[in-house]
Structure formats: C-alpha cells, structure tokens
Amino acid sequence: QVQLVESGGGLVQPGGSLRLSCAASRIIFRIYTMAWYRQTPGKQRELVATITTDGRTNSADSVKGRFTISRDNAKNTVYLQMNSLKPEDTAVYYCNAHRIAEDYWGQGTQVTVSS
C-alpha cells in the first residue's frame, strides 16, 4: 500500500532546470515528512531537501538558492524544482517518506547534468 513513484529525471545541460515529482499514497502524504535524497557512486546518500506535513522546508547547503521543494496536497505529490544545475548535481534522486521510526523510498530517478 505504501508506494512512492518518482519521475522527471533526465539529461540536462549545466545551467538548465528540471522538476522532479514524487507521487505518494494519500495516508503517507498526510502523515509523513517528505524528502528528496540523492546518491552517486562511491558516496553516501545525501539529504537534499525536506518538507513537513505543514509545509515547512529545509534544504542542504549545496542546493540552497537553486533547488526548491514543494508539495501539492490535492495531488498527493511532492516536487523538487532544480534550477542552475551543475555537473555535481548528477545523481540518482530518491523520494523519501519519513516518520521517527520508519522510512519509505521510491525507486529513484536519474538526473544527469552534462554538456
């Protein structure tokens, strides 16, 4: 019943933009803090941004001013708007639903920033 489905990844040139989407089940979306993580080979999974059930957001220093997390309660969807993309943003991006004792993960979507 718990399902997170990411979409929107792809290939983009440096300086370009992408918007990632994560569709969640209604109960997960209402109760859990939602987040985006990313991971590249040889690195630990990195927290990119979070958004709480009441809309409070936080972002990693590496993406502040460039990435924006948001949520659409009517669509049970969380978004990650990524602007001014850099090659170092290349990673698999994962949607996450979190409560204090549990986490659920999407399958990931590849973002590649390259000229």
Short mmCIF file of N, CA and C in Angstrom, two decimals:
data_model
loop_
_atom_site.label_atom_id
_atom_site.label_comp_id
_atom_site.label_asym_id
_atom_site.label_seq_id
_atom_site.Cartn_x
_atom_site.Cartn_y
_atom_site.Cartn_z
N GLN A 1 0.81 -1.20 0.00
CA GLN A 1 0.00 0.00 0.00
C GLN A 1 0.85 1.26 0.00
N VAL A 2 2.05 1.19 0.58
CA VAL A 2 2.96 2.33 0.60
C VAL A 2 3.75 2.32 -0.69
N GLN A 3 3.60 3.37 -1.46
CA GLN A 3 4.27 3.47 -2.74
C GLN A 3 4.66 4.91 -3.02
N LEU A 4 5.91 5.10 -3.39
CA LEU A 4 6.43 6.38 -3.81
C LEU A 4 6.97 6.21 -5.21
N VAL A 5 6.53 7.05 -6.13
CA VAL A 5 6.90 6.93 -7.53
C VAL A 5 7.48 8.25 -7.99
N GLU A 6 8.78 8.24 -8.30
CA GLU A 6 9.46 9.43 -8.79
C GLU A 6 9.39 9.50 -10.31
N SER A 7 9.44 10.72 -10.81
CA SER A 7 9.51 10.94 -12.24
C SER A 7 10.15 12.30 -12.48
N GLY A 8 10.55 12.54 -13.72
CA GLY A 8 11.07 13.84 -14.11
C GLY A 8 12.56 13.92 -14.33
N GLY A 9 13.27 12.86 -14.03
CA GLY A 9 14.70 12.86 -14.26
C GLY A 9 15.04 12.84 -15.73
N GLY A 10 16.30 13.09 -16.03
CA GLY A 10 16.75 13.09 -17.40
C GLY A 10 18.09 13.75 -17.55
N LEU A 11 18.44 14.03 -18.79
CA LEU A 11 19.69 14.68 -19.13
C LEU A 11 19.46 16.15 -19.37
N VAL A 12 20.27 16.99 -18.73
CA VAL A 12 20.14 18.42 -18.88
C VAL A 12 21.53 19.04 -18.92
N GLN A 13 21.68 20.14 -19.64
CA GLN A 13 22.95 20.83 -19.71
C GLN A 13 23.19 21.66 -18.46
N PRO A 14 24.45 21.91 -18.11
CA PRO A 14 24.73 22.80 -16.98
C PRO A 14 24.01 24.13 -17.13
N GLY A 15 23.45 24.60 -16.02
CA GLY A 15 22.66 25.81 -16.02
C GLY A 15 21.19 25.60 -16.30
N GLY A 16 20.83 24.41 -16.71
CA GLY A 16 19.45 24.11 -17.02
C GLY A 16 18.63 23.77 -15.80
N SER A 17 17.38 23.39 -16.05
CA SER A 17 16.43 23.11 -14.98
C SER A 17 15.70 21.81 -15.22
N LEU A 18 15.29 21.19 -14.13
CA LEU A 18 14.42 20.03 -14.15
C LEU A 18 13.48 20.12 -12.96
N ARG A 19 12.31 19.52 -13.08
CA ARG A 19 11.41 19.38 -11.95
C ARG A 19 11.10 17.91 -11.74
N LEU A 20 11.47 17.42 -10.57
CA LEU A 20 11.17 16.05 -10.20
C LEU A 20 9.83 15.99 -9.46
N SER A 21 9.12 14.90 -9.66
CA SER A 21 7.85 14.69 -8.99
C SER A 21 7.89 13.37 -8.24
N CYS A 22 7.19 13.31 -7.13
CA CYS A 22 7.05 12.09 -6.35
C CYS A 22 5.60 11.97 -5.94
N ALA A 23 4.94 10.97 -6.49
CA ALA A 23 3.55 10.71 -6.15
C ALA A 23 3.48 9.71 -5.01
N ALA A 24 2.73 10.04 -3.98
CA ALA A 24 2.62 9.21 -2.79
C ALA A 24 1.17 8.82 -2.54
N SER A 25 0.98 7.79 -1.73
CA SER A 25 -0.37 7.45 -1.29
C SER A 25 -0.88 8.54 -0.37
N ARG A 26 -2.19 8.66 -0.28
CA ARG A 26 -2.78 9.75 0.49
C ARG A 26 -2.38 9.71 1.95
N ILE A 27 -2.42 8.54 2.58
CA ILE A 27 -2.14 8.46 4.00
C ILE A 27 -0.68 8.81 4.29
N ILE A 28 0.22 8.37 3.44
CA ILE A 28 1.64 8.70 3.60
C ILE A 28 1.84 10.20 3.45
N PHE A 29 1.21 10.78 2.46
CA PHE A 29 1.39 12.19 2.20
C PHE A 29 0.87 13.05 3.34
N ARG A 30 -0.20 12.61 3.97
CA ARG A 30 -0.80 13.40 5.05
C ARG A 30 0.00 13.32 6.34
N ILE A 31 0.68 12.22 6.59
CA ILE A 31 1.27 11.95 7.90
C ILE A 31 2.79 12.12 7.92
N TYR A 32 3.45 11.74 6.85
CA TYR A 32 4.91 11.67 6.84
C TYR A 32 5.55 12.95 6.34
N THR A 33 6.72 13.24 6.90
CA THR A 33 7.60 14.23 6.30
C THR A 33 8.14 13.67 4.98
N MET A 34 8.11 14.48 3.95
CA MET A 34 8.61 14.07 2.64
C MET A 34 9.98 14.69 2.40
N ALA A 35 10.79 13.99 1.65
CA ALA A 35 12.15 14.45 1.40
C ALA A 35 12.65 13.95 0.06
N TRP A 36 13.64 14.64 -0.43
CA TRP A 36 14.43 14.19 -1.57
C TRP A 36 15.85 13.93 -1.12
N TYR A 37 16.37 12.78 -1.52
CA TYR A 37 17.76 12.43 -1.34
C TYR A 37 18.40 12.20 -2.70
N ARG A 38 19.72 12.19 -2.72
CA ARG A 38 20.41 11.82 -3.94
C ARG A 38 21.65 11.00 -3.60
N GLN A 39 22.08 10.20 -4.57
CA GLN A 39 23.22 9.33 -4.36
C GLN A 39 23.98 9.14 -5.66
N THR A 40 25.30 9.25 -5.58
CA THR A 40 26.19 8.98 -6.69
C THR A 40 27.10 7.82 -6.31
N PRO A 41 27.66 7.12 -7.30
CA PRO A 41 28.56 6.01 -6.98
C PRO A 41 29.72 6.46 -6.10
N GLY A 42 29.98 5.69 -5.05
CA GLY A 42 31.08 5.98 -4.15
C GLY A 42 30.77 6.97 -3.05
N LYS A 43 29.54 7.48 -3.02
CA LYS A 43 29.15 8.43 -1.99
C LYS A 43 27.94 7.92 -1.22
N GLN A 44 27.83 8.38 0.01
CA GLN A 44 26.65 8.07 0.80
C GLN A 44 25.45 8.86 0.27
N ARG A 45 24.29 8.32 0.52
CA ARG A 45 23.08 9.02 0.14
C ARG A 45 22.98 10.34 0.89
N GLU A 46 22.71 11.41 0.16
CA GLU A 46 22.72 12.76 0.68
C GLU A 46 21.31 13.31 0.76
N LEU A 47 20.98 13.90 1.89
CA LEU A 47 19.70 14.58 2.03
C LEU A 47 19.74 15.89 1.27
N VAL A 48 18.79 16.08 0.38
CA VAL A 48 18.73 17.27 -0.46
C VAL A 48 17.77 18.31 0.11
N ALA A 49 16.56 17.89 0.44
CA ALA A 49 15.56 18.82 0.93
C ALA A 49 14.45 18.05 1.61
N THR A 50 13.78 18.71 2.55
CA THR A 50 12.65 18.12 3.26
C THR A 50 11.48 19.09 3.28
N ILE A 51 10.29 18.54 3.43
CA ILE A 51 9.10 19.35 3.62
C ILE A 51 8.18 18.61 4.58
N THR A 52 7.73 19.30 5.61
CA THR A 52 6.88 18.69 6.61
C THR A 52 5.43 18.70 6.18
N THR A 53 4.59 18.05 6.98
CA THR A 53 3.17 18.00 6.67
C THR A 53 2.52 19.37 6.68
N ASP A 54 3.09 20.30 7.45
CA ASP A 54 2.55 21.65 7.49
C ASP A 54 3.31 22.62 6.59
N GLY A 55 4.17 22.09 5.71
CA GLY A 55 4.77 22.90 4.67
C GLY A 55 6.10 23.54 4.98
N ARG A 56 6.68 23.25 6.12
CA ARG A 56 8.00 23.80 6.44
C ARG A 56 9.06 23.08 5.63
N THR A 57 10.00 23.83 5.09
CA THR A 57 11.02 23.26 4.21
C THR A 57 12.42 23.50 4.74
N ASN A 58 13.33 22.65 4.30
CA ASN A 58 14.74 22.80 4.59
C ASN A 58 15.51 22.20 3.43
N SER A 59 16.67 22.76 3.16
CA SER A 59 17.48 22.30 2.04
C SER A 59 18.94 22.18 2.45
N ALA A 60 19.64 21.29 1.79
CA ALA A 60 21.07 21.16 2.01
C ALA A 60 21.80 22.40 1.52
N ASP A 61 22.92 22.71 2.17
CA ASP A 61 23.69 23.88 1.77
C ASP A 61 24.10 23.83 0.30
N SER A 62 24.36 22.64 -0.20
CA SER A 62 24.84 22.50 -1.56
C SER A 62 23.81 22.89 -2.62
N VAL A 63 22.53 22.95 -2.23
CA VAL A 63 21.49 23.25 -3.20
C VAL A 63 20.68 24.49 -2.84
N LYS A 64 20.97 25.12 -1.71
CA LYS A 64 20.21 26.30 -1.31
C LYS A 64 20.33 27.40 -2.35
N GLY A 65 19.19 28.00 -2.65
CA GLY A 65 19.14 29.03 -3.67
C GLY A 65 18.95 28.50 -5.07
N ARG A 66 19.07 27.20 -5.26
CA ARG A 66 18.91 26.59 -6.57
C ARG A 66 17.75 25.61 -6.63
N PHE A 67 17.56 24.83 -5.57
CA PHE A 67 16.51 23.82 -5.54
C PHE A 67 15.40 24.25 -4.59
N THR A 68 14.17 23.92 -4.94
CA THR A 68 13.03 24.23 -4.10
C THR A 68 12.13 23.00 -3.99
N ILE A 69 11.84 22.60 -2.78
CA ILE A 69 10.91 21.50 -2.55
C ILE A 69 9.53 22.09 -2.27
N SER A 70 8.51 21.43 -2.77
CA SER A 70 7.15 21.88 -2.54
C SER A 70 6.22 20.67 -2.56
N ARG A 71 4.98 20.89 -2.15
CA ARG A 71 4.02 19.80 -2.15
C ARG A 71 2.66 20.30 -2.60
N ASP A 72 1.93 19.42 -3.25
CA ASP A 72 0.58 19.70 -3.71
C ASP A 72 -0.32 18.69 -3.02
N ASN A 73 -1.04 19.14 -2.01
CA ASN A 73 -1.86 18.23 -1.22
C ASN A 73 -3.00 17.62 -2.03
N ALA A 74 -3.52 18.36 -2.99
CA ALA A 74 -4.60 17.85 -3.81
C ALA A 74 -4.16 16.69 -4.69
N LYS A 75 -2.89 16.69 -5.07
CA LYS A 75 -2.36 15.65 -5.95
C LYS A 75 -1.52 14.61 -5.21
N ASN A 76 -1.36 14.77 -3.90
CA ASN A 76 -0.52 13.87 -3.10
C ASN A 76 0.87 13.74 -3.72
N THR A 77 1.44 14.86 -4.10
CA THR A 77 2.69 14.87 -4.83
C THR A 77 3.65 15.89 -4.25
N VAL A 78 4.90 15.51 -4.14
CA VAL A 78 5.96 16.41 -3.73
C VAL A 78 6.87 16.65 -4.93
N TYR A 79 7.36 17.87 -5.05
CA TYR A 79 8.17 18.26 -6.18
C TYR A 79 9.54 18.74 -5.72
N LEU A 80 10.50 18.62 -6.61
CA LEU A 80 11.80 19.24 -6.42
C LEU A 80 12.12 20.02 -7.69
N GLN A 81 12.01 21.33 -7.60
CA GLN A 81 12.37 22.19 -8.72
C GLN A 81 13.87 22.46 -8.64
N MET A 82 14.60 22.08 -9.66
CA MET A 82 16.04 22.20 -9.69
C MET A 82 16.44 23.19 -10.78
N ASN A 83 17.03 24.29 -10.37
CA ASN A 83 17.49 25.31 -11.29
C ASN A 83 19.00 25.45 -11.20
N SER A 84 19.59 26.09 -12.20
CA SER A 84 21.03 26.31 -12.23
C SER A 84 21.81 25.04 -11.96
N LEU A 85 21.43 23.99 -12.64
CA LEU A 85 22.03 22.68 -12.39
C LEU A 85 23.50 22.65 -12.75
N LYS A 86 24.25 21.92 -11.95
CA LYS A 86 25.68 21.76 -12.11
C LYS A 86 26.01 20.29 -12.34
N PRO A 87 27.14 20.01 -12.98
CA PRO A 87 27.52 18.60 -13.16
C PRO A 87 27.56 17.81 -11.86
N GLU A 88 27.94 18.45 -10.76
CA GLU A 88 28.00 17.76 -9.49
C GLU A 88 26.62 17.43 -8.92
N ASP A 89 25.56 17.92 -9.53
CA ASP A 89 24.21 17.53 -9.15
C ASP A 89 23.81 16.19 -9.74
N THR A 90 24.62 15.66 -10.63
CA THR A 90 24.33 14.37 -11.24
C THR A 90 24.23 13.29 -10.17
N ALA A 91 23.13 12.58 -10.16
CA ALA A 91 22.89 11.56 -9.14
C ALA A 91 21.57 10.86 -9.44
N VAL A 92 21.34 9.78 -8.73
CA VAL A 92 20.01 9.21 -8.67
C VAL A 92 19.28 9.90 -7.52
N TYR A 93 18.13 10.45 -7.81
CA TYR A 93 17.36 11.18 -6.82
C TYR A 93 16.22 10.29 -6.32
N TYR A 94 16.09 10.21 -5.00
CA TYR A 94 15.12 9.33 -4.36
C TYR A 94 14.12 10.13 -3.55
N CYS A 95 12.88 9.79 -3.68
CA CYS A 95 11.84 10.33 -2.83
C CYS A 95 11.78 9.51 -1.55
N ASN A 96 11.55 10.18 -0.43
CA ASN A 96 11.53 9.54 0.87
C ASN A 96 10.35 10.04 1.69
N ALA A 97 9.71 9.12 2.37
CA ALA A 97 8.67 9.44 3.35
C ALA A 97 9.14 8.98 4.70
N HIS A 98 9.13 9.88 5.69
CA HIS A 98 9.77 9.61 6.97
C HIS A 98 8.85 9.89 8.14
N ARG A 99 8.86 8.97 9.08
CA ARG A 99 8.43 9.20 10.45
C ARG A 99 9.56 8.77 11.36
N ILE A 100 9.43 9.02 12.65
CA ILE A 100 10.56 8.87 13.55
C ILE A 100 11.16 7.47 13.53
N ALA A 101 10.34 6.46 13.27
CA ALA A 101 10.82 5.08 13.34
C ALA A 101 10.80 4.35 12.00
N GLU A 102 10.49 5.02 10.93
CA GLU A 102 10.39 4.31 9.66
C GLU A 102 10.63 5.24 8.47
N ASP A 103 11.08 4.63 7.39
CA ASP A 103 11.30 5.33 6.14
C ASP A 103 10.79 4.48 4.98
N TYR A 104 10.24 5.14 4.00
CA TYR A 104 9.86 4.51 2.75
C TYR A 104 10.56 5.24 1.62
N TRP A 105 10.92 4.49 0.59
CA TRP A 105 11.71 5.02 -0.50
C TRP A 105 11.09 4.72 -1.84
N GLY A 106 11.23 5.67 -2.75
CA GLY A 106 10.90 5.41 -4.13
C GLY A 106 12.02 4.68 -4.84
N GLN A 107 11.80 4.41 -6.11
CA GLN A 107 12.76 3.62 -6.88
C GLN A 107 13.93 4.45 -7.40
N GLY A 108 13.82 5.75 -7.36
CA GLY A 108 14.86 6.64 -7.83
C GLY A 108 14.67 7.06 -9.27
N THR A 109 15.15 8.25 -9.58
CA THR A 109 15.14 8.75 -10.94
C THR A 109 16.49 9.41 -11.23
N GLN A 110 17.05 9.09 -12.37
CA GLN A 110 18.40 9.55 -12.72
C GLN A 110 18.36 10.98 -13.23
N VAL A 111 19.22 11.81 -12.67
CA VAL A 111 19.45 13.16 -13.15
C VAL A 111 20.90 13.25 -13.59
N THR A 112 21.12 13.60 -14.84
CA THR A 112 22.46 13.76 -15.38
C THR A 112 22.63 15.16 -15.92
N VAL A 113 23.62 15.87 -15.41
CA VAL A 113 23.91 17.23 -15.83
C VAL A 113 25.23 17.20 -16.58
N SER A 114 25.18 17.40 -17.87
CA SER A 114 26.37 17.29 -18.69
C SER A 114 26.18 18.05 -19.99
N SER A 115 27.26 18.61 -20.49
CA SER A 115 27.25 19.26 -21.78
C SER A 115 27.71 18.33 -22.88
#
